[in-house]
PDB file of C-alpha atoms in Angstrom:
ATOM      1  CA  MET A 337      58.092 125.953  68.941  1.00 52.00           C
ATOM      2  CA  ALA A 338      57.773 126.651  72.553  1.00 56.00           C
ATOM      3  CA  LEU A 339      54.358 125.029  72.816  1.00 54.00           C
ATOM      4  CA  ARG A 340      55.733 121.868  71.163  1.00 57.00           C
ATOM      5  CA  ALA A 341      58.591 121.623  73.607  1.00 54.00           C
ATOM      6  CA  ALA A 342      56.253 122.142  76.509  1.00 53.00           C
ATOM      7  CA  ALA A 343      53.801 119.528  75.258  1.00 53.00           C
ATOM      8  CA  THR A 344      56.637 116.944  74.775  1.00 54.00           C
ATOM      9  CA  ALA A 345      58.036 117.697  78.239  1.00 52.00           C
ATOM     10  CA  THR A 346      54.797 117.115  79.863  1.00 53.00           C
ATOM     11  CA  THR A 347      54.027 113.722  78.015  1.00 52.00           C
ATOM     12  CA  THR A 348      57.580 112.346  78.919  1.00 50.00           C
ATOM     13  CA  ALA A 349      57.310 113.445  82.538  1.00 49.00           C
ATOM     14  CA  ALA A 350      54.179 111.443  82.737  1.00 54.00           C
ATOM     15  CA  VAL A 351      55.510 108.490  81.064  1.00 55.00           C
ATOM     16  CA  ALA A 352      58.831 108.124  82.826  1.00 55.00           C
ATOM     17  CA  PRO A 353      59.277 109.478  86.348  1.00 56.00           C
ATOM     18  CA  ARG A 354      62.615 111.335  86.915  1.00 67.00           C
ATOM     19  CA  GLY A 355      65.066 111.557  89.811  1.00 68.00           C
ATOM     20  CA  LEU A 356      64.965 109.723  93.048  1.00 64.00           C
ATOM     21  CA  ARG A 357      61.468 108.227  92.446  1.00 64.00           C
ATOM     22  CA  ALA A 358      62.522 106.645  89.218  1.00 63.00           C
ATOM     23  CA  LEU A 359      65.562 105.077  90.922  1.00 60.00           C
ATOM     24  CA  LEU A 360      63.418 103.698  93.688  1.00 61.00           C
ATOM     25  CA  SER A 361      60.667 102.470  91.511  1.00 60.00           C
ATOM     26  CA  THR A 362      63.170 100.287  89.507  1.00 56.00           C
ATOM     27  CA  PHE A 363      64.665  98.847  92.754  1.00 54.00           C
ATOM     28  CA  SER A 364      61.382  98.066  94.311  1.00 53.00           C
ATOM     29  CA  SER A 365      59.933  96.214  91.394  1.00 55.00           C
ATOM     30  CA  ASN A 366      63.000  94.083  90.633  1.00 58.00           C
ATOM     31  CA  PHE A 367      64.683  93.705  94.037  1.00 59.00           C
ATOM     32  CA  ALA A 368      63.394  91.327  96.763  1.00 65.00           C
ATOM     33  CA  PHE A 369      65.117  91.714 100.113  1.00 67.00           C
ATOM     34  CA  ASN A 370      65.270  88.622 102.348  1.00 70.00           C
ATOM     35  CA  PRO A 371      66.815  89.188 105.782  1.00 69.00           C
ATOM     36  CA  PRO A 372      68.810  86.433 107.086  1.00 65.00           C
ATOM     37  CA  SER A 373      67.130  84.272 109.631  1.00 67.00           C
ATOM     38  CA  SER A 374      68.671  83.582 112.994  1.00 61.00           C
ATOM     39  CA  LYS A 375      68.968  79.876 112.030  1.00 65.00           C
ATOM     40  CA  GLN A 376      71.531  80.727 109.350  1.00 61.00           C
ATOM     41  CA  VAL A 377      74.009  82.501 111.677  1.00 62.00           C
ATOM     42  CA  GLU A 378      76.342  79.984 113.504  1.00 72.00           C
ATOM     43  CA  LYS A 379      78.279  81.131 116.496  1.00 73.00           C
ATOM     44  CA  PRO A 380      81.769  79.746 116.844  1.00 75.00           C
ATOM     45  CA  PRO A 381      82.241  77.294 119.657  1.00 80.00           C
ATOM     46  CA  PRO A 382      83.473  78.692 122.883  1.00 80.00           C
ATOM     47  CA  ALA A 383      87.153  78.983 123.359  1.00 86.00           C
ATOM     48  CA  GLU A 384      88.933  76.604 125.669  1.00 90.00           C
ATOM     49  CA  PRO A 385      89.819  77.886 129.068  1.00 92.00           C
ATOM     50  CA  SER A 386      93.308  79.492 129.319  1.00 93.00           C
ATOM     51  CA  THR A 387      95.062  82.197 131.136  1.00 95.00           C
ATOM     52  CA  ASN A 388      94.907  84.611 128.276  1.00 96.00           C
ATOM     53  CA  LEU A 389      91.839  86.733 127.994  1.00 97.00           C
ATOM     54  CA  PHE A 390      90.450  88.660 124.985  1.00 96.00           C
ATOM     55  CA  VAL A 391      88.965  91.950 126.042  1.00 97.00           C
ATOM     56  CA  SER A 392      86.743  93.790 123.487  1.00 96.00           C
ATOM     57  CA  GLY A 393      84.742  97.019 123.463  1.00 96.00           C
ATOM     58  CA  LEU A 394      87.634  99.222 124.909  1.00 96.00           C
ATOM     59  CA  SER A 395      87.491 102.938 124.552  1.00 94.00           C
ATOM     60  CA  LYS A 396      89.993 104.634 122.446  1.00 92.00           C
ATOM     61  CA  ARG A 397      91.515 106.218 125.450  1.00 91.00           C
ATOM     62  CA  THR A 398      92.040 103.105 127.387  1.00 93.00           C
ATOM     63  CA  THR A 399      95.732 102.322 128.131  1.00 93.00           C
ATOM     64  CA  SER A 400      97.498  99.107 129.052  1.00 95.00           C
ATOM     65  CA  GLU A 401      98.070 100.460 132.537  1.00 96.00           C
ATOM     66  CA  GLY A 402      94.229 101.179 132.831  1.00 95.00           C
ATOM     67  CA  LEU A 403      93.481  97.657 131.595  1.00 96.00           C
ATOM     68  CA  ARG A 404      95.774  96.018 134.043  1.00 97.00           C
ATOM     69  CA  GLU A 405      94.291  98.210 137.039  1.00 97.00           C
ATOM     70  CA  ALA A 406      90.872  97.083 135.984  1.00 96.00           C
ATOM     71  CA  PHE A 407      91.654  93.237 135.964  1.00 97.00           C
ATOM     72  CA  VAL A 408      94.061  93.106 138.960  1.00 97.00           C
ATOM     73  CA  LYS A 409      91.270  93.167 141.274  1.00 96.00           C
ATOM     74  CA  PHE A 410      90.542  89.514 140.354  1.00 96.00           C
ATOM     75  CA  GLY A 411      93.932  87.859 140.469  1.00 95.00           C
ATOM     76  CA  LYS A 412      97.552  88.331 139.688  1.00 96.00           C
ATOM     77  CA  VAL A 413      97.892  89.681 136.076  1.00 96.00           C
ATOM     78  CA  ASP A 414     101.149  88.748 134.397  1.00 96.00           C
ATOM     79  CA  HIS A 415     100.520  91.016 131.316  1.00 96.00           C
ATOM     80  CA  ALA A 416      98.009  93.340 130.008  1.00 97.00           C
ATOM     81  CA  ARG A 417      98.194  94.931 126.650  1.00 97.00           C
ATOM     82  CA  VAL A 418      95.732  97.233 124.594  1.00 97.00           C
ATOM     83  CA  VAL A 419      96.301  96.891 120.823  1.00 96.00           C
ATOM     84  CA  THR A 420      96.930 100.301 119.230  1.00 94.00           C
ATOM     85  CA  ASP A 421      96.855 101.826 115.966  1.00 92.00           C
ATOM     86  CA  ARG A 422     100.454 102.528 114.574  1.00 93.00           C
ATOM     87  CA  VAL A 423      99.689 105.966 113.365  1.00 93.00           C
ATOM     88  CA  SER A 424      97.430 107.591 115.992  1.00 89.00           C
ATOM     89  CA  GLY A 425      98.487 105.572 119.030  1.00 88.00           C
ATOM     90  CA  TYR A 426      94.819 105.188 120.107  1.00 88.00           C
ATOM     91  CA  SER A 427      93.344 101.955 121.180  1.00 91.00           C
ATOM     92  CA  LYS A 428      91.797  99.599 118.213  1.00 94.00           C
ATOM     93  CA  GLY A 429      89.085  98.666 120.738  1.00 95.00           C
ATOM     94  CA  TYR A 430      90.440  95.424 122.056  1.00 97.00           C
ATOM     95  CA  GLY A 431      93.308  93.997 124.082  1.00 97.00           C
ATOM     96  CA  PHE A 432      94.673  90.990 125.888  1.00 97.00           C
ATOM     97  CA  VAL A 433      95.159  90.169 129.649  1.00 97.00           C
ATOM     98  CA  ARG A 434      97.204  87.257 130.965  1.00 97.00           C
ATOM     99  CA  TYR A 435      96.646  85.877 134.454  1.00 97.00           C
ATOM    100  CA  ALA A 436      99.003  83.605 136.408  1.00 96.00           C
ATOM    101  CA  THR A 437      96.314  80.888 136.881  1.00 96.00           C
ATOM    102  CA  LEU A 438      93.149  79.652 135.347  1.00 96.00           C
ATOM    103  CA  GLU A 439      91.219  80.380 138.487  1.00 96.00           C
ATOM    104  CA  ASP A 440      92.261  83.990 138.253  1.00 96.00           C
ATOM    105  CA  ALA A 441      91.409  84.108 134.557  1.00 96.00           C
ATOM    106  CA  GLU A 442      87.848  82.745 135.327  1.00 96.00           C
ATOM    107  CA  ALA A 443      87.286  85.234 138.162  1.00 96.00           C
ATOM    108  CA  GLY A 444      88.454  88.092 135.748  1.00 96.00           C
ATOM    109  CA  ILE A 445      85.891  86.940 133.021  1.00 96.00           C
ATOM    110  CA  LYS A 446      83.093  86.891 135.793  1.00 96.00           C
ATOM    111  CA  GLY A 447      84.108  90.010 137.313  1.00 96.00           C
ATOM    112  CA  MET A 448      84.646  92.301 134.201  1.00 95.00           C
ATOM    113  CA  ASP A 449      82.492  90.843 131.423  1.00 95.00           C
ATOM    114  CA  GLY A 450      79.777  93.357 130.737  1.00 94.00           C
ATOM    115  CA  GLN A 451      81.212  96.050 133.045  1.00 96.00           C
ATOM    116  CA  PHE A 452      82.097  99.597 132.189  1.00 96.00           C
ATOM    117  CA  LEU A 453      85.604 100.710 131.778  1.00 95.00           C
ATOM    118  CA  ASP A 454      86.471 104.306 130.833  1.00 93.00           C
ATOM    119  CA  GLY A 455      82.817 104.741 130.121  1.00 94.00           C
ATOM    120  CA  TRP A 456      82.376 101.870 127.682  1.00 95.00           C
ATOM    121  CA  VAL A 457      80.863  98.297 128.174  1.00 96.00           C
ATOM    122  CA  ILE A 458      83.625  95.822 127.753  1.00 96.00           C
ATOM    123  CA  PHE A 459      83.436  92.103 127.159  1.00 96.00           C
ATOM    124  CA  ALA A 460      85.982  89.557 128.481  1.00 96.00           C
ATOM    125  CA  GLU A 461      86.340  85.981 127.200  1.00 95.00           C
ATOM    126  CA  TYR A 462      89.068  83.310 126.851  1.00 96.00           C
ATOM    127  CA  ALA A 463      91.338  84.091 123.825  1.00 95.00           C
ATOM    128  CA  ARG A 464      91.380  81.871 120.998  1.00 92.00           C
ATOM    129  CA  PRO A 465      94.662  80.608 119.592  1.00 88.00           C
ATOM    130  CA  ARG A 466      96.103  82.533 116.504  1.00 84.00           C
ATOM    131  CA  PRO A 467      95.409  80.503 113.256  1.00 83.00           C
ATOM    132  CA  PRO A 468      98.652  79.375 111.672  1.00 85.00           C
ATOM    133  CA  PRO A 469      99.879  81.427 108.765  1.00 84.00           C
ATOM    134  CA  PRO A 470      99.257  80.177 105.406  1.00 81.00           C
ATOM    135  CA  SER A 471     101.956  77.870 104.055  1.00 71.00           C
ATOM    136  CA  MET A 472     104.168  79.092 101.255  1.00 62.00           C
ATOM    137  CA  GLN A 473     104.302  75.555  99.646  1.00 59.00           C
ATOM    138  CA  ASN A 474     100.892  75.834  98.219  1.00 53.00           C
ATOM    139  CA  ASP A 475     101.466  79.303  96.613  1.00 50.00           C
ATOM    140  CA  ASN A 476     104.607  78.368  94.477  1.00 51.00           C
ATOM    141  CA  THR A 477     102.657  77.504  91.419  1.00 52.00           C
ATOM    142  CA  VAL A 478     100.763  80.888  91.315  1.00 52.00           C
ATOM    143  CA  PRO A 479     102.513  83.484  89.150  1.00 54.00           C
ATOM    144  CA  GLY A 480     102.741  87.071  90.579  1.00 53.00           C
ATOM    145  CA  TYR A 481     104.648  89.656  92.185  1.00 57.00           C
ATOM    146  CA  GLY A 482     107.181  88.554  94.719  1.00 58.00           C
ATOM    147  CA  ASN A 483     106.761  84.855  93.829  1.00 55.00           C
ATOM    148  CA  TYR A 484     110.401  83.746  92.862  1.00 59.00           C
ATOM    149  CA  ASN A 485     109.322  80.245  92.078  1.00 59.00           C
ATOM    150  CA  SER A 486     106.798  81.296  89.338  1.00 56.00           C
ATOM    151  CA  PRO A 487     107.755  80.765  85.616  1.00 57.00           C
ATOM    152  CA  SER A 488     109.575  83.995  84.344  1.00 57.00           C
ATOM    153  CA  TYR A 489     107.788  85.614  81.374  1.00 57.00           C
ATOM    154  CA  GLY A 490     109.764  86.770  78.467  1.00 56.00           C
ATOM    155  CA  ARG A 491     113.110  85.547  79.788  1.00 53.00           C
ATOM    156  CA  GLN A 492     114.467  81.945  79.495  1.00 52.00           C
TER     157      GLN A 492
END
């Protein structure tokens, strides 16, 4: 009995590999990975010059006051704000700086883009306008929770 079980175990092990090797052998034979070429990736057009700057790459410890102090060297800063997490209060890694004039904003980008702030390399660029929220008129025909214009099921 024991010899029969050992003989069948060795024959099945030779036929079908087990474990990680079996998993990788099925992927490698059926899966072809084609990395995206650089031609497929499209960059968005550059933002139009404005007095509002978008600053990314901020440290979690960067505060709005620290952001203001870093950018005030290049012109009059009207407002500086680091976007923070509601729960932890730490920075989400980006913020906004508003200058008084377009010349000051341009000087702020040239002076701070690619520089270190709180030990991290930051990137400054003109802020893009926020896209408009989706209109509620198009969603009136879709039934679902919270849609009071949809047909009521079961009640007339």
